[in-house]
Amino acid sequence: MTKIFKHIQTSVVPLPIENIDTDQIIPARFLKATTREGFGNNLFRDWRFDENDQPKADFVLNHPTYSGKVLVAGKNFGCGSSREHAAWAISDYGFDAVVSSFFADIFKGNALNNGLLPVQVSDDFLKKIFDAVFADHTTEVEIDLENQFIRISSTGEKENFEINPYKKACLINGYDDIDYILSNRQAVEEYEKAPNP
Amino acid sequence: MAKTLFDKIWDAHVVSSKEGFPDILYIDTHFIHEVTSPQAFDGLRQRGLPVFRPKQTVATADHNVPTWDQHLPIKEELSRYQVDMLTKNCAEFGVELYGLGHPYQGIVHVIGPELGITRPGSTYVCGDSHTSTHGAFGSIAFGIGTSQVEQVLATQCLLQSRPKRMKIEVNGTLQQGVGAKDIILYIISKISAAGGTGYFVEYAGDTIRSLSMEGRMTICNMSIEMGARGGLIAPDQTTIDYVKGREFAPKGEEWDKAVAYWETLYSDEDAEFDSVLSFKAEDIEPMITYGTNPGMGIGVTQHVPATEDFEAKEQGSYKKALDYMGLHDNEQLLGKPIDYVFIGSCTNSRIEDLRQVAAFVKGKHKADNVVVWVVPGSKQVEQQAIAEGLDKIFESAGFPLREPGCSACLGMNEDKIPAGKYCVSTSNRNFEGRQGPNSRTFLASPLTAAAAAITGRVTDVREMLSELEFQE
């Protein structure tokens, strides 16, 4: 069953860097685990910790000012490797949604399959969030999946976002892709029996 | 109605299509490896499900394996555990495994094609973004996450929305010393690391057509580096000749039937693409990347861009990349001393790549300041290289031929580039830390990498062309 997502209101963690690839989100040397848990400890590992495993003071996750359930990042978030560990790490760390002006395809799919909502906004709206958060770190955003909007609480500025209607229903109801395909098992077996090229 | 090649294959694999839902797409072959499969097998156990079509699932160990002394147990405990877990899972669920020590073991995207498992007109997925490699045969192949690996193990199907279609044409004659890797690095440098997102790309044009299957695989392999889900090339005689006679290729009557179908696989003349791009082969130089994503590439004689060339909002990310690489605005890479050369990965570790490098380094010796790793893509590539005496050529040049695996492409196994060191690499990603924490990667072709190995510097291979006997 997929983790359920409906609505949140929360402060945010700003990461205004573009093209954040999944090797930054979780470096390959931490992909040796055979379960889904614990990846949050190594989220953004090499940006977050130095070579002696000490926290780097200038990285946002180590900054006492910023916290919240939403990560806001620059465009083309999640590019590169297909590792679902990236979505697991973000989720395991405690984020429920990622906001960016552009997501890489595979990351977006992986996030949706784990109840982590990717919210794609315009470049302008992304800038508005960054500006609001850097002006006041307590700035909150509200994300309403049912009505497909994101709102900056302090300014009231709002933007709608797109999501595949099937994936939306999965997130709101906790539906699962495997259950859906298994309910079509007869069609799969008929396909296999038909003369295919 | 006129159809693209992509749509012909997609339509032939739709099990069910319903308004408002993604299509249920049938997957002909599912490749799995040790890193992205354990959680999927666990999921099956929790659901009490078997692997639905174990005979259509093929496993190998590649990401986490050492490339030296493979006959000994894997030293690193977690790596050994993960590889052992794959063995255990494959045995429990009845999946064929080409594990360490097996004559078919190798990088998943190298063994599929060389065993004749990869064929035109089929669908392939794997929990690895470079699955796009298999598109070189005129098939639909793309990378998936672990939840989807579980989905395909459980159902042999994948829920997937149809992507948009892009056509990228390359026409004209390549300069000497310029090859498939340069073509794809050039395209990505022009359209950026996100320029293909949301699309499936068909590569076309006479330059693409003139490439060998190895070259086509190199091109399709890096489709993901422009954000595209995958890339494909219409099959032709080159494709058919490559597949014929391979271990799992169809034989006899089955072969004739298959070829008859493959000959129908091309985009109809009036087929519509959502985007069409054209490039001239003559414009392409030997390419090299200078930054921390594969879109940050230049011709080897060009200068690194200046921060002010970028829009204000992009300047921070650009400066961060240059700082990481230890480079400055307008710097020329040509002549820059390097520390490592890595020839390998699912992009460039096939026999043709090794032959090209061997022909170039024959009778020469590597520079003293450089460590060179040549890693074959599979056990079969390794054996072929040895049979042709390439290992002896490499040894005389000062570097041994290693054993197959993903190696220094991803900083996961023992082969890592040390912090701060520069590596000219034939792999596919130059992300921060990709080849090891704080390593610095210059992506390039096998020839450019071989030239750097000999001179110890970033080199324009065209200047050494008279020495390229094999290009006569």
XYZ file of C-alpha atoms in Angstrom:
669
model
C 0.000 0.000 0.000
C 1.230 3.468 -0.905
C 1.719 6.000 1.893
C -1.263 8.374 1.955
C -0.849 12.068 1.128
C -3.715 14.570 1.219
C -2.811 17.950 2.630
C 0.003 19.584 4.565
C 0.924 22.979 5.899
C 4.523 23.341 6.985
C 7.670 25.452 6.987
C 10.173 24.491 4.285
C 13.834 23.716 3.711
C 15.231 25.739 0.763
C 17.922 24.258 -1.500
C 18.245 26.674 -4.447
C 20.578 24.514 -6.537
C 19.741 23.315 -10.054
C 20.215 19.820 -11.500
C 20.439 18.064 -8.143
C 21.140 14.494 -9.226
C 20.343 11.327 -7.313
C 24.075 10.764 -6.640
C 23.951 13.933 -4.484
C 20.713 12.875 -2.815
C 22.215 9.501 -1.884
C 25.742 8.572 -3.067
C 26.184 5.081 -4.529
C 28.388 3.838 -1.703
C 25.321 3.989 0.569
C 23.190 1.794 -1.690
C 24.412 -1.464 -0.183
C 21.527 -1.857 2.230
C 18.947 -4.475 1.327
C 15.996 -2.876 3.151
C 14.172 0.414 2.548
C 14.861 1.993 5.929
C 17.636 4.189 7.257
C 18.631 6.025 4.063
C 17.691 9.389 5.626
C 20.920 9.341 7.652
C 22.859 9.621 4.415
C 20.576 12.064 2.589
C 22.820 14.615 0.789
C 25.694 12.886 2.550
C 28.620 14.647 0.872
C 27.019 18.096 1.062
C 25.976 17.542 4.662
C 29.100 15.964 6.192
C 32.839 16.468 5.646
C 35.375 13.686 5.099
C 35.568 13.176 8.882
C 31.778 12.743 9.082
C 31.396 16.126 10.805
C 28.347 18.226 9.812
C 29.190 21.080 7.425
C 27.804 24.225 9.053
C 26.999 25.918 5.747
C 24.662 23.200 4.433
C 20.977 23.942 4.870
C 20.048 20.679 6.624
C 22.602 21.557 9.310
C 21.294 25.108 9.627
C 19.267 25.515 12.836
C 17.023 28.110 11.145
C 15.398 25.911 8.502
C 13.150 22.948 9.092
C 9.895 21.560 7.779
C 8.255 18.726 5.870
C 8.810 20.199 2.393
C 12.088 20.422 0.486
C 12.203 23.229 -2.105
C 14.894 22.809 -4.771
C 16.095 24.228 -8.104
C 15.019 22.908 -11.496
C 15.683 19.409 -12.866
C 15.580 17.832 -9.431
C 16.375 14.106 -9.233
C 18.180 13.704 -12.556
C 20.598 10.844 -13.147
C 20.429 7.368 -11.704
C 17.103 5.554 -11.305
C 17.883 4.622 -7.680
C 14.636 4.684 -5.701
C 16.900 5.011 -2.656
C 16.825 8.772 -3.414
C 13.081 8.937 -2.764
C 13.452 6.629 0.254
C 16.195 8.866 1.702
C 14.154 12.073 1.342
C 11.093 10.420 2.808
C 13.042 8.680 5.576
C 14.617 12.014 6.579
C 11.113 13.345 7.178
C 10.045 15.181 4.040
C 6.536 14.610 2.655
C 6.878 16.657 -0.515
C 9.514 18.158 -2.819
C 8.823 21.389 -4.708
C 10.802 22.263 -7.848
C 10.213 23.923 -11.207
C 11.182 20.704 -13.017
C 11.594 17.047 -12.048
C 13.448 14.238 -13.778
C 11.013 11.517 -14.933
C 12.267 8.480 -13.070
C 12.621 10.352 -9.781
C 9.093 11.681 -10.120
C 7.720 8.166 -10.588
C 9.753 6.788 -7.699
C 8.581 9.587 -5.393
C 4.933 8.988 -6.285
C 5.347 5.268 -5.606
C 6.491 6.112 -2.079
C 3.947 8.693 -1.019
C 6.447 11.521 -1.496
C 4.648 14.219 -3.498
C 6.643 15.981 -6.253
C 5.046 19.413 -6.748
C 6.082 21.046 -10.017
C 5.627 24.838 -9.998
C 6.538 27.594 -12.461
C 9.993 29.226 -12.345
C 8.301 32.405 -11.075
C 6.465 30.678 -8.269
C 9.604 28.801 -7.239
C 11.420 32.142 -6.985
C 8.556 33.532 -4.895
C 8.892 30.655 -2.426
C 12.663 31.108 -2.175
C 12.274 34.883 -1.729
C 9.628 34.456 0.973
C 11.646 31.828 2.863
C 14.899 33.776 2.707
C 13.053 36.896 3.925
C 11.408 34.943 6.762
C 12.484 31.413 7.585
C 9.193 30.667 9.364
C 7.316 31.033 6.055
C 4.912 28.144 5.601
C 3.464 26.591 2.472
C 0.186 24.747 2.183
C -0.056 21.856 -0.282
C -3.541 20.562 -1.075
C -3.436 17.454 -3.271
C -7.215 17.081 -3.609
C -7.524 20.584 -5.080
C -4.043 20.513 -6.640
C -2.696 23.803 -5.339
C 0.277 25.097 -3.397
C -0.025 28.352 -1.424
C 2.524 30.531 0.344
C 0.777 31.153 3.647
C 2.307 34.566 4.427
C 1.563 36.165 1.052
C -1.454 34.102 0.045
C 0.075 33.564 -3.416
C -1.181 30.353 -4.902
C -0.461 28.157 -7.916
C -2.101 25.003 -9.235
C -0.001 21.959 -10.066
C -0.497 19.003 -12.378
C -0.581 15.368 -11.357
C -1.627 12.232 -13.191
C -5.222 11.535 -12.001
C -4.443 7.861 -11.395
C -1.413 8.635 -9.240
C -3.436 11.274 -7.389
C -6.071 8.679 -6.523
C -3.311 6.284 -5.415
C -1.832 8.875 -3.041
C -5.131 9.986 -1.576
C -6.443 6.446 -1.082
C -3.224 4.486 -0.586
C -3.790 2.391 -3.729
C -0.977 0.347 -5.120
C 0.115 -0.276 -8.744
C 0.661 -3.995 -8.195
C -2.874 -4.484 -6.888
C -4.172 -2.631 -9.939
C -2.252 -4.796 -12.432
C -3.120 -8.005 -10.554
C -6.802 -7.068 -10.875
C -6.143 -7.144 -14.659
C -4.429 -10.506 -14.590
C -6.830 -12.066 -17.062
C -5.984 -9.386 -19.631
C -2.268 -10.069 -19.077
C -2.709 -13.788 -19.676
C -4.853 -13.177 -22.749
C -2.164 -10.861 -24.084
C 0.423 -13.596 -23.609
C -1.715 -16.144 -25.497
C -2.458 -13.854 -28.434
C -0.173 -14.148 -31.457
C 2.376 -11.431 -30.827
C 5.178 -10.443 -33.141
C -2.276 6.200 -39.710
C 1.440 6.935 -39.904
C 3.244 5.803 -36.763
C 6.622 6.350 -35.225
C 8.824 3.334 -34.548
C 8.298 3.967 -30.847
C 4.511 3.872 -31.169
C 4.578 0.694 -33.258
C 6.460 -1.149 -30.497
C 4.494 0.458 -27.656
C 1.129 -0.360 -29.245
C 2.190 -3.978 -29.749
C 2.839 -4.242 -26.005
C -0.235 -2.591 -24.516
C -2.177 -5.132 -22.439
C -4.846 -2.663 -21.450
C -5.423 1.015 -22.025
C -8.013 2.959 -20.047
C -8.853 6.661 -20.062
C -7.285 8.454 -17.106
C -4.998 5.516 -16.273
C -1.458 4.774 -17.399
C -1.234 1.909 -19.932
C -0.478 -1.578 -18.704
C 2.612 -2.336 -20.780
C 3.871 -5.892 -21.267
C 7.581 -6.354 -20.611
C 9.337 -9.006 -22.723
C 12.499 -9.209 -20.642
C 13.314 -7.868 -17.197
C 16.995 -7.506 -16.293
C 17.865 -7.334 -12.608
C 21.061 -6.746 -10.624
C 22.118 -6.817 -6.974
C 21.601 -3.167 -6.019
C 18.021 -2.345 -6.966
C 16.381 -5.756 -6.536
C 16.632 -6.908 -2.873
C 13.811 -4.658 -1.625
C 11.662 -5.788 -4.568
C 12.104 -9.482 -3.700
C 11.267 -8.611 -0.087
C 8.094 -6.980 -1.324
C 7.106 -10.184 -3.145
C 7.663 -12.172 0.051
C 5.501 -9.782 2.029
C 2.723 -10.110 -0.550
C 3.152 -13.868 -0.830
C 3.670 -13.614 -4.606
C 5.995 -15.615 -6.890
C 7.944 -14.116 -9.800
C 5.194 -14.168 -12.451
C 7.446 -15.083 -15.420
C 10.831 -16.170 -14.088
C 11.957 -17.295 -17.578
C 11.642 -13.694 -18.767
C 13.865 -12.415 -15.972
C 17.663 -12.341 -16.248
C 20.007 -11.486 -13.378
C 23.667 -10.567 -13.088
C 25.971 -9.037 -10.468
C 27.763 -5.952 -11.762
C 27.542 -2.741 -9.676
C 29.078 -3.972 -6.480
C 31.707 -6.432 -7.664
C 35.488 -5.990 -7.523
C 37.315 -5.933 -10.861
C 40.417 -7.659 -9.540
C 40.767 -11.141 -8.023
C 37.132 -11.998 -8.679
C 37.857 -15.621 -7.781
C 38.302 -14.549 -4.124
C 35.373 -13.716 -1.830
C 34.304 -10.043 -2.025
C 36.252 -8.249 0.696
C 33.752 -5.562 1.626
C 31.124 -7.082 3.889
C 28.067 -5.121 2.744
C 28.905 -5.640 -0.936
C 29.375 -9.347 -0.373
C 26.081 -9.529 1.495
C 24.225 -7.751 -1.317
C 25.682 -10.022 -4.006
C 24.928 -13.106 -1.857
C 21.377 -11.831 -1.395
C 20.917 -11.736 -5.180
C 22.099 -15.345 -5.424
C 19.696 -16.373 -2.678
C 16.754 -14.473 -4.171
C 17.342 -15.875 -7.670
C 17.512 -19.429 -6.301
C 14.348 -18.970 -4.222
C 12.323 -17.404 -7.063
C 13.720 -19.492 -9.945
C 15.491 -16.692 -11.817
C 18.540 -17.396 -14.035
C 21.607 -15.695 -12.565
C 24.849 -14.949 -14.387
C 26.749 -14.237 -11.197
C 30.422 -13.767 -10.432
C 32.468 -16.543 -12.013
C 29.812 -17.352 -14.643
C 31.097 -17.096 -18.239
C 28.159 -14.772 -19.074
C 28.609 -12.398 -16.106
C 29.062 -8.723 -16.822
C 27.444 -5.310 -16.886
C 23.753 -5.924 -17.445
C 23.630 -3.625 -20.503
C 26.599 -5.360 -22.083
C 25.489 -8.967 -21.574
C 21.888 -8.564 -22.823
C 22.988 -7.596 -26.337
C 25.977 -9.929 -26.564
C 23.884 -12.950 -25.547
C 21.202 -12.166 -28.151
C 18.623 -11.493 -25.434
C 18.255 -7.917 -26.669
C 16.442 -7.840 -30.013
C 14.451 -5.429 -32.147
C 10.783 -4.741 -31.433
C 10.784 -5.867 -27.803
C 10.357 -4.192 -24.410
C 13.069 -4.242 -21.737
C 13.263 -2.706 -18.295
C 15.817 -2.843 -15.501
C 16.317 -1.037 -12.223
C 19.042 1.017 -13.835
C 18.700 4.215 -15.827
C 21.133 3.094 -18.535
C 18.716 0.405 -19.681
C 18.166 2.828 -22.561
C 21.265 1.141 -24.080
C 19.117 -1.705 -25.428
C 17.177 0.782 -27.575
C 20.074 0.597 -30.048
C 18.407 -2.550 -31.416
C 15.126 -0.775 -32.166
C 13.407 -1.752 -28.961
C 11.767 0.113 -26.094
C 14.065 -0.055 -23.096
C 14.201 2.144 -20.040
C 15.208 2.324 -16.400
C 12.789 1.908 -13.499
C 12.808 2.251 -9.707
C 12.693 -0.603 -7.227
C 8.903 -0.402 -6.633
C 8.553 -0.923 -10.381
C 11.070 -3.787 -10.303
C 8.723 -5.415 -7.802
C 5.791 -4.609 -10.095
C 7.427 -6.303 -13.100
C 8.565 -9.306 -11.041
C 4.994 -9.690 -9.790
C 3.147 -9.137 -13.083
C 5.596 -8.961 -16.054
C 3.882 -5.626 -16.722
C 4.484 -1.987 -15.949
C 2.015 0.845 -15.497
C 3.366 3.570 -17.712
C 2.050 6.689 -19.421
C 3.106 7.089 -23.026
C 5.926 9.651 -23.273
C 6.252 12.281 -26.010
C 8.409 11.467 -29.030
C 11.491 13.326 -30.142
C 13.566 12.710 -33.264
C 17.236 13.637 -33.265
C 18.888 13.480 -36.663
C 22.615 13.548 -37.255
C 23.741 13.757 -40.865
C 27.096 14.103 -42.529
C 30.592 12.691 -42.165
C 32.400 12.592 -38.846
C 35.918 13.964 -38.600
C 38.643 11.419 -37.967
C 39.033 10.739 -34.269
C 35.385 11.619 -33.581
C 33.003 8.797 -32.679
C 29.670 7.824 -31.165
C 30.587 9.069 -27.682
C 31.457 12.481 -29.081
C 28.138 12.607 -30.958
C 26.074 11.999 -27.833
C 28.160 14.314 -25.612
C 27.744 16.988 -28.292
C 23.962 16.541 -28.468
C 23.620 16.697 -24.675
C 25.840 19.802 -24.513
C 23.468 21.471 -26.998
C 20.133 20.512 -25.418
C 21.227 20.291 -21.729
C 20.913 17.575 -19.102
C 17.147 18.194 -18.981
C 16.476 18.826 -22.692
C 14.970 15.398 -23.317
C 12.874 15.051 -20.166
C 9.399 13.682 -20.915
C 10.489 12.300 -24.284
C 11.513 9.043 -25.851
C 14.115 9.780 -28.527
C 14.571 8.173 -31.928
C 18.062 8.766 -33.327
C 18.151 8.937 -37.111
C 20.144 10.303 -40.015
C 22.950 8.889 -42.119
C 25.648 9.424 -39.473
C 23.723 7.339 -36.939
C 23.015 4.716 -39.607
C 26.730 4.408 -40.370
C 27.551 3.481 -36.759
C 28.266 -0.063 -35.585
C 25.958 -1.641 -32.990
C 28.534 -0.786 -30.318
C 28.433 2.874 -31.363
C 24.626 2.874 -31.424
C 24.567 1.404 -27.919
C 26.869 4.200 -26.709
C 24.437 6.780 -28.126
C 21.264 5.195 -26.728
C 22.993 4.530 -23.392
C 23.344 8.244 -22.676
C 19.762 9.212 -23.620
C 18.997 9.427 -19.918
C 21.762 12.041 -19.524
C 19.593 14.513 -21.419
C 16.660 13.488 -19.240
C 14.996 11.310 -21.914
C 13.403 8.101 -20.748
C 15.118 6.198 -23.485
C 16.389 6.292 -27.032
C 16.063 3.938 -29.963
C 17.397 3.420 -33.468
C 15.479 1.630 -36.215
C 16.911 -1.827 -36.886
C 18.673 -2.443 -40.204
C 21.113 -4.942 -41.698
C 23.778 -3.899 -39.147
C 21.363 -4.840 -36.347
C 20.314 -8.130 -37.923
C 23.935 -9.149 -38.603
C 24.836 -8.401 -34.981
C 22.014 -10.468 -33.453
C 22.345 -13.455 -35.810
C 23.878 -16.565 -34.268
C 24.103 -15.232 -30.728
C 23.405 -17.626 -27.852
C 19.732 -16.757 -27.258
C 18.887 -15.289 -30.669
C 16.049 -17.016 -32.526
C 17.175 -19.861 -34.785
C 15.857 -21.512 -37.985
C 12.243 -20.737 -38.850
C 11.908 -18.556 -35.744
C 14.777 -16.455 -37.042
C 13.156 -15.898 -40.449
C 9.885 -14.957 -38.790
C 11.654 -12.554 -36.445
C 13.581 -10.856 -39.246
C 10.375 -10.422 -41.258
C 8.886 -8.570 -38.288
C 12.007 -6.517 -37.619
C 11.935 -5.286 -41.206
C 8.614 -3.539 -40.447
C 10.174 -1.563 -37.608
C 10.787 1.994 -38.763
C 9.015 5.311 -38.356
C 6.563 5.838 -41.213
C 7.447 8.716 -43.477
C 4.615 10.949 -42.281
C 4.865 9.950 -38.626
C 4.649 12.932 -36.319
C 7.153 13.702 -33.590
C 6.544 16.179 -30.787
C 10.005 17.594 -31.349
C 12.628 17.241 -34.102
C 16.265 18.308 -33.796
C 19.025 18.152 -36.409
C 22.778 18.253 -36.071
C 25.655 18.179 -38.551
C 28.339 15.556 -38.022
C 30.994 17.933 -39.386
C 30.398 20.343 -36.459
C 31.369 17.740 -33.868
C 34.843 17.829 -32.313
C 36.238 15.290 -29.864
C 34.198 16.235 -26.784
C 35.039 16.581 -23.113
C 32.959 17.657 -20.115
C 34.207 20.259 -17.674
C 31.353 20.443 -15.151
C 29.206 18.316 -12.887
C 26.448 17.214 -15.231
C 26.789 15.592 -18.664
C 25.314 18.674 -20.366
C 28.397 20.664 -19.379
C 30.529 19.596 -22.337
C 32.725 21.361 -24.902
C 34.885 20.521 -27.884
C 38.310 19.588 -26.556
C 39.919 22.733 -28.019
C 37.283 25.098 -26.630
C 37.341 27.106 -23.437
C 35.153 26.614 -20.374
C 32.322 29.199 -20.409
C 32.378 32.266 -18.154
C 29.926 32.618 -15.254
C 28.567 35.808 -16.807
C 27.478 33.817 -19.889
C 24.656 32.401 -17.774
C 21.414 33.927 -16.537
C 21.625 35.368 -13.022
C 19.609 32.558 -11.421
C 21.869 29.910 -12.962
C 25.154 31.523 -11.965
C 25.222 30.101 -8.431
C 24.880 26.513 -9.647
C 27.459 27.122 -12.384
C 30.016 28.587 -9.980
C 29.445 25.701 -7.572
C 30.231 23.247 -10.393
C 33.441 25.039 -11.453
C 34.613 25.297 -7.822
C 34.036 21.594 -7.365
C 36.024 20.839 -10.519
C 38.857 23.207 -9.510
C 38.432 25.135 -12.770
C 37.931 28.813 -13.550
C 36.019 30.881 -16.082
C 37.376 30.667 -19.659
C 39.939 28.016 -18.753
C 41.152 25.736 -21.534
C 41.227 22.059 -20.605
C 43.622 21.124 -23.384
C 47.011 20.343 -21.809
C 45.652 20.078 -18.283
C 47.453 17.304 -16.319
C 45.218 14.456 -15.199
C 45.644 11.658 -12.651
C 43.442 8.758 -13.733
C 42.012 7.294 -16.913
C 39.018 4.975 -16.715
C 38.038 3.002 -19.805
C 34.914 0.993 -19.088
C 31.228 1.237 -17.989
C 28.024 0.328 -19.843
C 28.768 3.260 -22.170
C 32.181 2.148 -23.479
C 33.392 -1.288 -22.387
C 32.517 -3.401 -25.397
C 35.017 -5.261 -27.533
C 35.031 -2.519 -30.166
C 35.947 0.078 -27.522
C 38.792 -2.097 -26.261
C 40.032 -2.791 -29.796
C 40.081 0.917 -30.569
C 42.019 1.738 -27.399
C 44.447 -1.149 -27.977
C 45.127 -0.065 -31.570
C 45.888 3.426 -30.303
C 48.157 2.525 -27.370
C 50.013 -0.277 -29.164
C 53.750 0.372 -28.932
C 53.253 3.314 -26.576
C 53.450 3.595 -22.812
C 51.215 5.443 -20.393
C 52.468 8.664 -18.805
C 54.060 8.267 -15.361
C 51.569 10.595 -13.647
C 48.536 8.560 -14.685
C 46.848 5.453 -13.297
C 44.902 3.652 -16.047
C 42.050 1.219 -15.497
C 40.691 -0.740 -18.452
C 37.629 -2.696 -17.395
C 35.857 -5.005 -19.861
C 32.053 -4.924 -19.819
C 31.646 -8.654 -19.473
C 33.419 -11.959 -19.073
C 32.857 -12.560 -22.789
C 34.452 -9.212 -23.703
C 37.376 -10.066 -21.420
C 37.853 -13.487 -23.036
C 37.592 -12.029 -26.531
C 40.155 -9.339 -25.645
C 42.544 -11.996 -24.367
C 41.981 -14.163 -27.456
C 42.902 -11.187 -29.640
C 45.986 -10.390 -27.546
C 44.673 -7.003 -26.448
C 45.587 -7.763 -22.830
C 49.253 -8.023 -23.884
C 49.070 -4.650 -25.637
C 47.578 -3.031 -22.535
C 50.211 -4.636 -20.319
C 53.044 -3.358 -22.498
C 51.471 0.087 -22.300
C 51.688 -0.092 -18.509
C 48.222 -1.128 -17.410
C 46.599 -4.515 -16.948
C 43.203 -5.554 -18.289
C 40.908 -5.843 -15.258
C 37.850 -8.068 -14.712
C 34.262 -7.138 -15.658
C 31.958 -4.869 -13.680
C 30.628 -1.323 -13.393
C 33.916 -0.389 -11.697
C 34.830 3.304 -11.390
C 31.677 4.530 -13.099
C 29.790 4.952 -9.859
C 31.962 4.968 -6.751
C 30.223 2.013 -5.185
C 32.658 -0.888 -5.452
C 36.406 -0.868 -4.680
C 37.353 1.167 -7.769
C 37.104 4.788 -6.692
C 38.925 7.898 -7.887
C 40.562 9.601 -4.862
C 39.432 13.030 -3.630
C 40.606 15.977 -5.712
C 42.013 13.807 -8.523
C 41.109 14.320 -12.185
C 39.899 11.332 -14.179
C 39.323 11.232 -17.913
C 36.531 8.697 -18.010
C 34.608 6.900 -20.751
C 31.646 6.487 -18.403
C 28.409 8.475 -18.509
C 28.192 10.738 -15.450
C 30.378 13.502 -14.080
C 28.207 14.314 -11.060
C 29.913 15.471 -7.863
C 31.394 12.427 -6.132
C 30.145 10.053 -8.815
C 33.505 8.265 -9.122
C 34.305 8.592 -5.397
C 33.925 11.379 -2.796
C 35.319 14.667 -4.213
C 36.613 12.994 -7.380
C 36.662 15.123 -10.537
C 35.466 13.594 -13.800
C 36.085 14.623 -17.408
C 33.801 12.510 -19.606
C 35.209 11.657 -23.028
C 35.421 9.005 -25.750
C 37.650 5.916 -25.505
C 40.082 7.481 -28.005
C 40.323 10.763 -26.095
C 40.784 8.777 -22.865
C 43.511 6.648 -24.482
C 45.304 9.770 -25.718
C 45.169 11.247 -22.190
C 46.589 7.995 -20.793
C 49.621 8.302 -23.054
C 50.284 12.045 -22.645
C 49.108 12.403 -19.037
C 47.100 15.451 -20.095
C 43.832 16.389 -21.723
C 44.726 15.860 -25.369
C 43.206 16.482 -28.787
C 43.361 12.974 -30.198
C 43.213 14.365 -33.740
C 46.787 15.583 -33.320
C 47.910 12.001 -32.803
C 45.901 10.650 -35.702
C 48.825 9.780 -37.950
C 49.604 7.164 -35.342
C 46.183 5.584 -35.763
C 47.049 2.741 -38.087
C 43.637 1.148 -37.776
C 41.907 4.168 -39.253
C 43.677 3.864 -42.613
